[in-house]
Structures are given as C-alpha cells and as structure tokens.
Amino acid sequence: MNVPLWMWFAVIGFILLMLAIDLVAHRRAHIISVREAAAWSAVWVLFGVAFGGLVWFLYGAEFGQQYFAGYLIEKSLAVDNVFVWAIIFTFFAVPREYQHRVLFFGVLGALVFRGLFIAAGSAIIAGAGWVLYLFAAFLLFTGYRMLRQRDEHIDPGKSRALKLFRRHVPMTDAFHGQRFLIRKGGVLLATPLLAVLVLVEVTDIIFAVDSIPAIFAVTDEVFLVFTANAFAILGLRAMYFLLADLIHRFVYLKAGLALVLIWVGIKMALKIDVYYIPTPVSLAVITAILGISIGASLIATRRTGPQQPPVPAEPPFRNATPEELDALEPLWPRSSSKEELPPAEKSLQ
C-alpha cells in the first residue's frame, strides 16, 4: 500500500481541524445532552466510515476491509474505555459540565501516545518478525484474563498513578470550574480536574497496550492502523455522553470483547507461518461476536432501570465556593516594568 506523504499530512490536518471545531463548539462548560452526543457520534461515525470508503475506492477491497476490521476492533474496545471513564468521573464526583474538557484533552493525549505506540510497534515488527508470536500470545492471555475478570472493575481510589500525582504535585482539594491549574498565595497548584485527566490518560495507555497489538492482527499497514485508531478515538467523547447512563446494560460486552481479542490472537498466530485467514472472514467473525454480545446484553437487561457506577460515601474532592473563585490570582501574572525598578527610580516615574 503506497501512501503518499501528502495524504498523511491531509489526514492529520483534518483531525486537527475537527478537534479545533470541537473545542470551539464546547468552549463554554455545559452538560452534554443525549441529543447533542448522538449528533456528534453520528458525525464521527460518518467520517470514520467515509474514510474507509475512500480507502476502499483508492486501494481496493482488501485494504478497505482491513481498515473496517481495525476500526471495528478499536471502536468496540473503546466501549470498555467508556465504562472506566464513567467509574472515574462518578468516583471523583466530577461535575458533568466539566467532563467534556477532560475528555477532549484525554483524547488529544491518546492520539499522541497511540501514534508513538504504532510507530514503535511497526518498527519492532519490521526489524523482528518473530515478535508477532509475542503479540499473539499477549492477546490470547489478555482475552483469557478479561473473561476471568469480566465482573471486576477498577477502583480509582487505589490508583497508583493518582497516589504518585498527589504525592509529587501540589494540589488543591476543590474543583475550580474547568481550570486544570490555579494560583493561590503565589503558588501554582493543580486542581482535581488535572488529577482526573492524568488518570484518564493512564487508563487509555493501558487500553492501548491491548488494542494496538489487536489491530496489527488484521492489518500490517501503518497508515490503516493509525487512521482506524484515530477515527475510532475521535468519537469517544460523544460515545461516552451517549452511553454513560446505559453502560450497565452491556453485561455481556466484556465477554464479547475478550472473545474478539482471543480471535485476533489466533488469527495473528496462524498468519505468520500457517494460514492467513481472509479479511472478510475475520471481519464477519468480529461483527458476529460483537453483535451477539450486545444483542444478548440488551435482551437480558431490557427491564433494568437507569443505574450509576458505585459512588463513595464521601467524594474525595469538593467544588470551590464563589468566594474562593473570586479570590483566584492570575494564573500567569505579568510583572510590570515599575515593579522591576528600584524604589528610588519608581518614585521618578
């Protein structure tokens, strides 16, 4: 697959443009409604599918199917990410109107880290093809572990990343609107929103360790790996606000995701020296597994009412009072020229 350099720049430029539009559209803190989330989800899915159609048209059915298989894997694994975000936001009692800002920068960081992981993975595979056996074994082990632990969930309060952050970064105990940093008493402090952002980034890096090898099982093309990841990740924020209140209904989805990882692990192991499973077959199997797990989940929970992730008896952070917000100092204070002069010279001004 020969991808010219200008196409790489065009795709990256389009992604940055859409991120800028999204940031401007949500520059004011507000609660994202289900209707707004559905509209944005439709936009991101449309872009992802349209790009796959473009790949199909320019490079043929095989590469188009590889893109869609990778996109479907990344999109489905992202649902598990959404559930973890819901747990984090609920545990730390992050106001809903501030959650989009955290997820925006979280997704931006995810694009950067995944780009680095993809570049590193591609270089490793090109230099040592046998590493694919390790990837395959890792996917099989991860799928098995996910099946065993499908009913277990993370406990944000025990996060090592959060403990390290609070130990080494001066931090206030209250949310100050959408601010990640504040200045108080001349000291620069992180807000709990920055701590939550760090935790979101760390969890995405952990998820990337599973998803990047998985997508390499269905395509060796770096361009397809990157674009499938990017277009799947770009819709994560809207997907969160669309599914956060319904995530409890996907009771069999984690088992389905585990089976997908096991399937792509088998596919990767076989394709090295034994047999290359055709992409249409692989795509059909992944679609069937996800469709059955989602359908079975919705049927089993059709009478289940709205539920929220477990909430701690006492949230670890609070909201700043209006008086505290009014007393905030400029984040980056500018020293005037007079303040830099000696007292005698100031009097002459």
Tab-separated table of C-alpha atoms in Angstrom:
chain	number	residue	atom	x	y	z
A	1	MET	CA	0.000	0.000	0.000
A	2	ASN	CA	1.740	3.116	-1.260
A	3	VAL	CA	0.515	6.141	0.684
A	4	PRO	CA	1.987	9.494	-0.430
A	5	LEU	CA	3.281	11.855	2.223
A	6	TRP	CA	0.669	14.490	1.348
A	7	MET	CA	-2.103	12.046	2.331
A	8	TRP	CA	-0.570	11.630	5.795
A	9	PHE	CA	-0.486	15.415	6.214
A	10	ALA	CA	-4.038	15.725	4.871
A	11	VAL	CA	-5.403	13.182	7.364
A	12	ILE	CA	-3.534	14.696	10.325
A	13	GLY	CA	-4.607	18.191	9.251
A	14	PHE	CA	-8.241	17.080	9.030
A	15	ILE	CA	-8.040	15.519	12.507
A	16	LEU	CA	-6.562	18.704	13.984
A	17	LEU	CA	-9.207	20.816	12.222
A	18	MET	CA	-12.041	18.689	13.624
A	19	LEU	CA	-10.526	18.833	17.110
A	20	ALA	CA	-10.356	22.636	16.847
A	21	ILE	CA	-14.002	22.793	15.728
A	22	ASP	CA	-14.995	20.508	18.597
A	23	LEU	CA	-13.083	22.650	21.098
A	24	VAL	CA	-14.727	25.854	19.851
A	25	ALA	CA	-18.174	24.225	19.873
A	26	HIS	CA	-17.708	23.244	23.529
A	27	ARG	CA	-15.670	26.236	24.731
A	28	ARG	CA	-18.302	27.017	27.354
A	29	ALA	CA	-18.866	24.470	30.092
A	30	HIS	CA	-22.284	22.856	29.790
A	31	ILE	CA	-23.916	19.493	30.301
A	32	ILE	CA	-23.831	17.463	27.082
A	33	SER	CA	-27.350	16.253	26.339
A	34	VAL	CA	-28.089	12.846	24.840
A	35	ARG	CA	-29.329	14.566	21.692
A	36	GLU	CA	-26.101	16.550	21.281
A	37	ALA	CA	-24.000	13.459	21.998
A	38	ALA	CA	-25.984	11.442	19.438
A	39	ALA	CA	-25.454	14.132	16.800
A	40	TRP	CA	-21.702	14.287	17.392
A	41	SER	CA	-21.492	10.473	17.487
A	42	ALA	CA	-23.213	10.320	14.112
A	43	VAL	CA	-20.753	12.885	12.715
A	44	TRP	CA	-17.678	10.983	13.924
A	45	VAL	CA	-19.002	7.614	12.719
A	46	LEU	CA	-19.848	9.170	9.346
A	47	PHE	CA	-16.295	10.477	8.992
A	48	GLY	CA	-14.821	7.117	10.001
A	49	VAL	CA	-16.995	5.155	7.572
A	50	ALA	CA	-16.484	7.700	4.773
A	51	PHE	CA	-12.721	7.455	5.169
A	52	GLY	CA	-12.970	3.664	4.974
A	53	GLY	CA	-14.969	4.053	1.771
A	54	LEU	CA	-12.236	6.312	0.393
A	55	VAL	CA	-9.569	3.717	1.222
A	56	TRP	CA	-11.720	1.041	-0.453
A	57	PHE	CA	-12.110	3.203	-3.581
A	58	LEU	CA	-8.426	4.179	-3.852
A	59	TYR	CA	-6.681	0.976	-2.772
A	60	GLY	CA	-9.186	-1.819	-3.318
A	61	ALA	CA	-11.460	-4.078	-1.301
A	62	GLU	CA	-8.727	-5.869	0.674
A	63	PHE	CA	-7.295	-2.713	2.241
A	64	GLY	CA	-10.787	-1.274	2.712
A	65	GLN	CA	-11.830	-4.386	4.638
A	66	GLN	CA	-8.643	-4.269	6.703
A	67	TYR	CA	-9.445	-0.676	7.680
A	68	PHE	CA	-13.014	-1.527	8.672
A	69	ALA	CA	-11.866	-4.564	10.676
A	70	GLY	CA	-9.375	-2.395	12.570
A	71	TYR	CA	-11.928	0.387	13.035
A	72	LEU	CA	-14.488	-2.070	14.414
A	73	ILE	CA	-11.958	-3.568	16.855
A	74	GLU	CA	-10.893	-0.148	18.141
A	75	LYS	CA	-14.460	1.139	18.367
A	76	SER	CA	-15.648	-1.910	20.306
A	77	LEU	CA	-12.708	-1.901	22.718
A	78	ALA	CA	-13.419	1.795	23.287
A	79	VAL	CA	-16.748	0.907	24.904
A	80	ASP	CA	-14.826	-0.670	27.782
A	81	ASN	CA	-12.874	2.568	27.994
A	82	VAL	CA	-16.150	4.482	28.261
A	83	PHE	CA	-17.205	2.363	31.218
A	84	VAL	CA	-13.928	3.088	33.016
A	85	TRP	CA	-14.388	6.818	32.410
A	86	ALA	CA	-17.862	6.614	33.924
A	87	ILE	CA	-16.405	4.970	37.038
A	88	ILE	CA	-13.654	7.613	37.335
A	89	PHE	CA	-15.980	10.585	36.898
A	90	THR	CA	-18.531	9.161	39.330
A	91	PHE	CA	-15.940	8.288	41.976
A	92	PHE	CA	-14.404	11.771	41.934
A	93	ALA	CA	-17.808	13.478	41.551
A	94	VAL	CA	-16.638	15.444	38.506
A	95	PRO	CA	-19.462	17.834	37.509
A	96	ARG	CA	-20.942	16.757	34.165
A	97	GLU	CA	-20.374	20.174	32.618
A	98	TYR	CA	-16.602	19.797	33.109
A	99	GLN	CA	-16.286	16.232	31.825
A	100	HIS	CA	-16.054	17.154	28.144
A	101	ARG	CA	-12.962	19.301	28.762
A	102	VAL	CA	-11.215	16.396	30.496
A	103	LEU	CA	-12.133	14.006	27.691
A	104	PHE	CA	-11.061	16.466	24.982
A	105	PHE	CA	-7.516	16.686	26.297
A	106	GLY	CA	-7.622	12.984	27.191
A	107	VAL	CA	-8.398	12.074	23.583
A	108	LEU	CA	-5.763	14.503	22.322
A	109	GLY	CA	-3.177	12.787	24.525
A	110	ALA	CA	-4.457	9.375	23.432
A	111	LEU	CA	-3.848	10.268	19.770
A	112	VAL	CA	-0.272	11.265	20.551
A	113	PHE	CA	0.525	8.206	22.685
A	114	ARG	CA	-1.112	5.773	20.267
A	115	GLY	CA	0.763	7.345	17.379
A	116	LEU	CA	4.006	6.690	19.264
A	117	PHE	CA	2.945	3.116	20.090
A	118	ILE	CA	2.022	2.423	16.458
A	119	ALA	CA	5.338	3.789	15.191
A	120	ALA	CA	7.259	1.726	17.765
A	121	GLY	CA	5.223	-1.419	17.044
A	122	SER	CA	5.707	-1.064	13.304
A	123	ALA	CA	9.468	-0.603	13.706
A	124	ILE	CA	9.722	-3.626	16.024
A	125	ILE	CA	7.726	-5.861	13.661
A	126	ALA	CA	9.798	-4.727	10.652
A	127	GLY	CA	13.032	-5.487	12.480
A	128	ALA	CA	11.984	-8.712	14.201
A	129	GLY	CA	9.023	-10.534	12.667
A	130	TRP	CA	9.064	-13.159	15.417
A	131	VAL	CA	7.685	-10.547	17.829
A	132	LEU	CA	4.283	-11.251	16.263
A	133	TYR	CA	4.269	-14.515	18.220
A	134	LEU	CA	4.634	-12.471	21.411
A	135	PHE	CA	1.797	-10.179	20.322
A	136	ALA	CA	-0.395	-13.190	19.596
A	137	ALA	CA	0.394	-14.790	22.952
A	138	PHE	CA	-0.277	-11.485	24.705
A	139	LEU	CA	-3.674	-11.125	23.004
A	140	LEU	CA	-4.651	-14.687	23.934
A	141	PHE	CA	-3.605	-14.135	27.542
A	142	THR	CA	-5.378	-10.754	27.710
A	143	GLY	CA	-8.572	-12.243	26.291
A	144	TYR	CA	-8.457	-15.125	28.781
A	145	ARG	CA	-7.815	-12.743	31.681
A	146	MET	CA	-10.660	-10.481	30.562
A	147	LEU	CA	-13.015	-13.477	30.541
A	148	ARG	CA	-11.932	-14.436	34.049
A	149	GLN	CA	-12.245	-10.873	35.368
A	150	ARG	CA	-15.282	-9.747	33.353
A	151	ASP	CA	-17.207	-8.837	36.506
A	152	GLU	CA	-14.342	-6.918	38.130
A	153	HIS	CA	-13.873	-3.162	37.799
A	154	ILE	CA	-11.153	-0.683	38.663
A	155	ASP	CA	-11.099	1.199	41.955
A	156	PRO	CA	-9.951	4.773	41.177
A	157	GLY	CA	-9.249	5.443	44.849
A	158	LYS	CA	-6.479	2.811	44.797
A	159	SER	CA	-4.847	4.054	41.610
A	160	ARG	CA	-1.049	4.198	41.883
A	161	ALA	CA	-0.966	6.967	39.267
A	162	LEU	CA	-3.256	9.111	41.406
A	163	LYS	CA	-1.228	8.449	44.556
A	164	LEU	CA	2.019	9.421	42.783
A	165	PHE	CA	0.398	12.541	41.364
A	166	ARG	CA	-0.895	13.703	44.735
A	167	ARG	CA	2.439	12.934	46.384
A	168	HIS	CA	4.596	14.916	43.944
A	169	VAL	CA	2.287	17.638	42.568
A	170	PRO	CA	0.934	20.416	44.834
A	171	MET	CA	-2.837	20.246	44.510
A	172	THR	CA	-5.937	21.927	45.859
A	173	ASP	CA	-8.796	19.885	47.258
A	174	ALA	CA	-11.538	21.622	45.261
A	175	PHE	CA	-12.677	21.858	41.644
A	176	HIS	CA	-12.296	25.404	40.331
A	177	GLY	CA	-14.539	25.335	37.288
A	178	GLN	CA	-12.816	23.970	34.166
A	179	ARG	CA	-9.374	25.036	35.355
A	180	PHE	CA	-6.571	22.481	35.474
A	181	LEU	CA	-4.232	24.896	37.279
A	182	ILE	CA	-4.766	27.805	39.680
A	183	ARG	CA	-2.529	30.209	41.557
A	184	LYS	CA	-3.177	30.687	45.259
A	185	GLY	CA	-0.966	32.645	47.641
A	186	GLY	CA	1.559	32.993	44.839
A	187	VAL	CA	1.828	29.192	44.492
A	188	LEU	CA	0.845	27.325	41.326
A	189	LEU	CA	-1.486	24.441	42.211
A	190	ALA	CA	-3.091	21.636	40.239
A	191	THR	CA	-6.824	21.171	40.576
A	192	PRO	CA	-8.546	17.788	40.966
A	193	LEU	CA	-9.590	18.103	37.312
A	194	LEU	CA	-5.931	17.771	36.284
A	195	ALA	CA	-5.570	14.702	38.508
A	196	VAL	CA	-8.619	13.155	36.816
A	197	LEU	CA	-7.131	13.962	33.401
A	198	VAL	CA	-3.896	12.191	34.350
A	199	LEU	CA	-5.886	9.139	35.460
A	200	VAL	CA	-7.856	9.146	32.184
A	201	GLU	CA	-4.593	9.293	30.206
A	202	VAL	CA	-3.052	6.449	32.195
A	203	THR	CA	-6.083	4.209	31.688
A	204	ASP	CA	-6.046	4.922	27.940
A	205	ILE	CA	-2.367	3.961	27.742
A	206	ILE	CA	-3.244	0.679	29.463
A	207	PHE	CA	-6.060	0.066	26.970
A	208	ALA	CA	-3.724	0.925	24.078
A	209	VAL	CA	-1.416	-1.902	25.143
A	210	ASP	CA	-4.281	-4.284	24.280
A	211	SER	CA	-5.755	-2.545	21.254
A	212	ILE	CA	-2.592	-1.766	19.259
A	213	PRO	CA	-1.447	-5.433	19.000
A	214	ALA	CA	-5.064	-6.375	18.203
A	215	ILE	CA	-5.253	-4.107	15.176
A	216	PHE	CA	-1.866	-5.313	13.917
A	217	ALA	CA	-3.502	-8.746	13.727
A	218	VAL	CA	-5.843	-7.576	10.964
A	219	THR	CA	-3.530	-5.248	9.031
A	220	ASP	CA	0.205	-4.630	8.685
A	221	GLU	CA	-0.288	-1.232	7.049
A	222	VAL	CA	0.789	1.543	9.421
A	223	PHE	CA	-1.439	4.063	7.655
A	224	LEU	CA	-4.521	1.899	8.224
A	225	VAL	CA	-3.535	1.160	11.825
A	226	PHE	CA	-3.163	4.867	12.593
A	227	THR	CA	-6.280	6.085	10.784
A	228	ALA	CA	-8.515	3.319	12.183
A	229	ASN	CA	-7.292	4.207	15.680
A	230	ALA	CA	-7.672	7.945	15.125
A	231	PHE	CA	-11.211	7.874	13.730
A	232	ALA	CA	-12.329	5.420	16.420
A	233	ILE	CA	-10.835	7.553	19.212
A	234	LEU	CA	-12.216	10.848	17.908
A	235	GLY	CA	-15.754	9.707	18.609
A	236	LEU	CA	-15.044	8.516	22.145
A	237	ARG	CA	-16.171	11.711	23.887
A	238	ALA	CA	-19.555	11.735	22.179
A	239	MET	CA	-19.881	7.978	22.755
A	240	TYR	CA	-19.280	8.483	26.467
A	241	PHE	CA	-22.058	11.056	26.853
A	242	LEU	CA	-24.348	8.861	24.746
A	243	LEU	CA	-23.702	5.582	26.584
A	244	ALA	CA	-22.579	6.578	30.107
A	245	ASP	CA	-26.074	6.156	31.555
A	246	LEU	CA	-26.684	2.901	29.633
A	247	ILE	CA	-23.343	1.191	30.096
A	248	HIS	CA	-24.724	-1.017	32.882
A	249	ARG	CA	-26.895	-2.760	30.291
A	250	PHE	CA	-23.952	-4.159	28.300
A	251	VAL	CA	-23.480	-7.052	30.713
A	252	TYR	CA	-22.046	-9.475	28.132
A	253	LEU	CA	-19.992	-6.989	26.152
A	254	LYS	CA	-16.781	-7.559	28.109
A	255	ALA	CA	-17.029	-11.290	27.418
A	256	GLY	CA	-17.572	-10.443	23.745
A	257	LEU	CA	-14.502	-8.187	23.713
A	258	ALA	CA	-12.480	-10.970	25.336
A	259	LEU	CA	-13.540	-13.365	22.569
A	260	VAL	CA	-12.583	-10.759	19.940
A	261	LEU	CA	-9.084	-10.485	21.451
A	262	ILE	CA	-8.771	-14.271	21.514
A	263	TRP	CA	-9.935	-14.475	17.889
A	264	VAL	CA	-7.453	-11.852	16.618
A	265	GLY	CA	-4.712	-13.521	18.681
A	266	ILE	CA	-5.429	-16.824	16.905
A	267	LYS	CA	-5.527	-15.025	13.545
A	268	MET	CA	-2.162	-13.372	14.222
A	269	ALA	CA	-0.538	-16.641	15.325
A	270	LEU	CA	-1.802	-18.520	12.263
A	271	LYS	CA	-0.941	-15.888	9.673
A	272	ILE	CA	2.782	-15.909	10.487
A	273	ASP	CA	3.660	-19.340	9.098
A	274	VAL	CA	0.468	-21.414	8.919
A	275	TYR	CA	-2.576	-19.838	7.268
A	276	TYR	CA	-3.820	-16.339	6.506
A	277	ILE	CA	-7.478	-16.064	7.451
A	278	PRO	CA	-9.129	-13.883	4.760
A	279	THR	CA	-10.057	-10.404	5.943
A	280	PRO	CA	-13.781	-10.773	5.063
A	281	VAL	CA	-13.956	-13.882	7.271
A	282	SER	CA	-12.187	-12.110	10.129
A	283	LEU	CA	-14.461	-9.064	9.777
A	284	ALA	CA	-17.552	-11.284	9.771
A	285	VAL	CA	-16.443	-13.139	12.912
A	286	ILE	CA	-15.690	-9.911	14.810
A	287	THR	CA	-19.037	-8.412	13.757
A	288	ALA	CA	-20.905	-11.571	14.797
A	289	ILE	CA	-19.239	-11.756	18.220
A	290	LEU	CA	-19.955	-8.100	18.978
A	291	GLY	CA	-23.485	-8.233	17.599
A	292	ILE	CA	-24.400	-11.306	19.647
A	293	SER	CA	-22.868	-9.954	22.871
A	294	ILE	CA	-24.598	-6.572	22.510
A	295	GLY	CA	-27.928	-8.103	21.493
A	296	ALA	CA	-27.846	-10.639	24.330
A	297	SER	CA	-26.961	-7.860	26.795
A	298	LEU	CA	-29.852	-5.638	25.743
A	299	ILE	CA	-32.308	-8.539	25.874
A	300	ALA	CA	-31.119	-9.678	29.313
A	301	THR	CA	-31.382	-6.151	30.756
A	302	ARG	CA	-34.473	-4.888	28.921
A	303	ARG	CA	-36.289	-4.361	32.246
A	304	THR	CA	-33.327	-2.838	34.051
A	305	GLY	CA	-33.763	0.775	35.064
A	306	PRO	CA	-31.093	3.501	34.940
A	307	GLN	CA	-28.083	2.792	37.149
A	308	GLN	CA	-24.930	4.646	38.084
A	309	PRO	CA	-21.478	3.278	38.949
A	310	PRO	CA	-20.857	2.930	42.689
A	311	VAL	CA	-20.392	6.268	44.452
A	312	PRO	CA	-18.125	6.682	47.521
A	313	ALA	CA	-19.819	7.741	50.742
A	314	GLU	CA	-17.734	10.922	50.768
A	315	PRO	CA	-16.280	12.234	47.457
A	316	PRO	CA	-12.528	12.948	47.715
A	317	PHE	CA	-12.905	16.458	46.237
A	318	ARG	CA	-15.346	19.340	46.592
A	319	ASN	CA	-16.431	22.317	44.492
A	320	ALA	CA	-14.814	25.668	45.223
A	321	THR	CA	-17.044	28.297	46.804
A	322	PRO	CA	-17.860	31.539	44.926
A	323	GLU	CA	-15.608	33.384	47.378
A	324	GLU	CA	-12.686	31.063	46.538
A	325	LEU	CA	-13.268	31.556	42.817
A	326	ASP	CA	-13.355	35.338	43.196
A	327	ALA	CA	-10.108	35.287	45.181
A	328	LEU	CA	-8.135	33.457	42.466
A	329	GLU	CA	-4.948	35.170	41.337
A	330	PRO	CA	-3.959	35.462	37.649
A	331	LEU	CA	-2.502	32.162	36.534
A	332	TRP	CA	0.463	33.744	34.800
A	333	PRO	CA	0.955	37.142	36.499
A	334	ARG	CA	2.801	39.739	34.455
A	335	SER	CA	5.365	41.769	36.339
A	336	SER	CA	5.240	45.428	35.345
A	337	SER	CA	8.350	47.374	34.467
A	338	LYS	CA	7.838	49.542	37.557
A	339	GLU	CA	7.963	46.517	39.857
A	340	GLU	CA	11.345	45.612	38.428
A	341	LEU	CA	12.820	49.063	39.173
A	342	PRO	CA	14.486	50.047	42.442
A	343	PRO	CA	12.240	52.083	44.820
A	344	ALA	CA	14.141	55.308	44.147
A	345	GLU	CA	13.627	55.017	40.400
A	346	LYS	CA	9.911	54.123	40.851
A	347	SER	CA	9.345	57.465	42.576
A	348	LEU	CA	10.666	59.274	39.498
A	349	GLN	CA	8.104	57.659	37.227
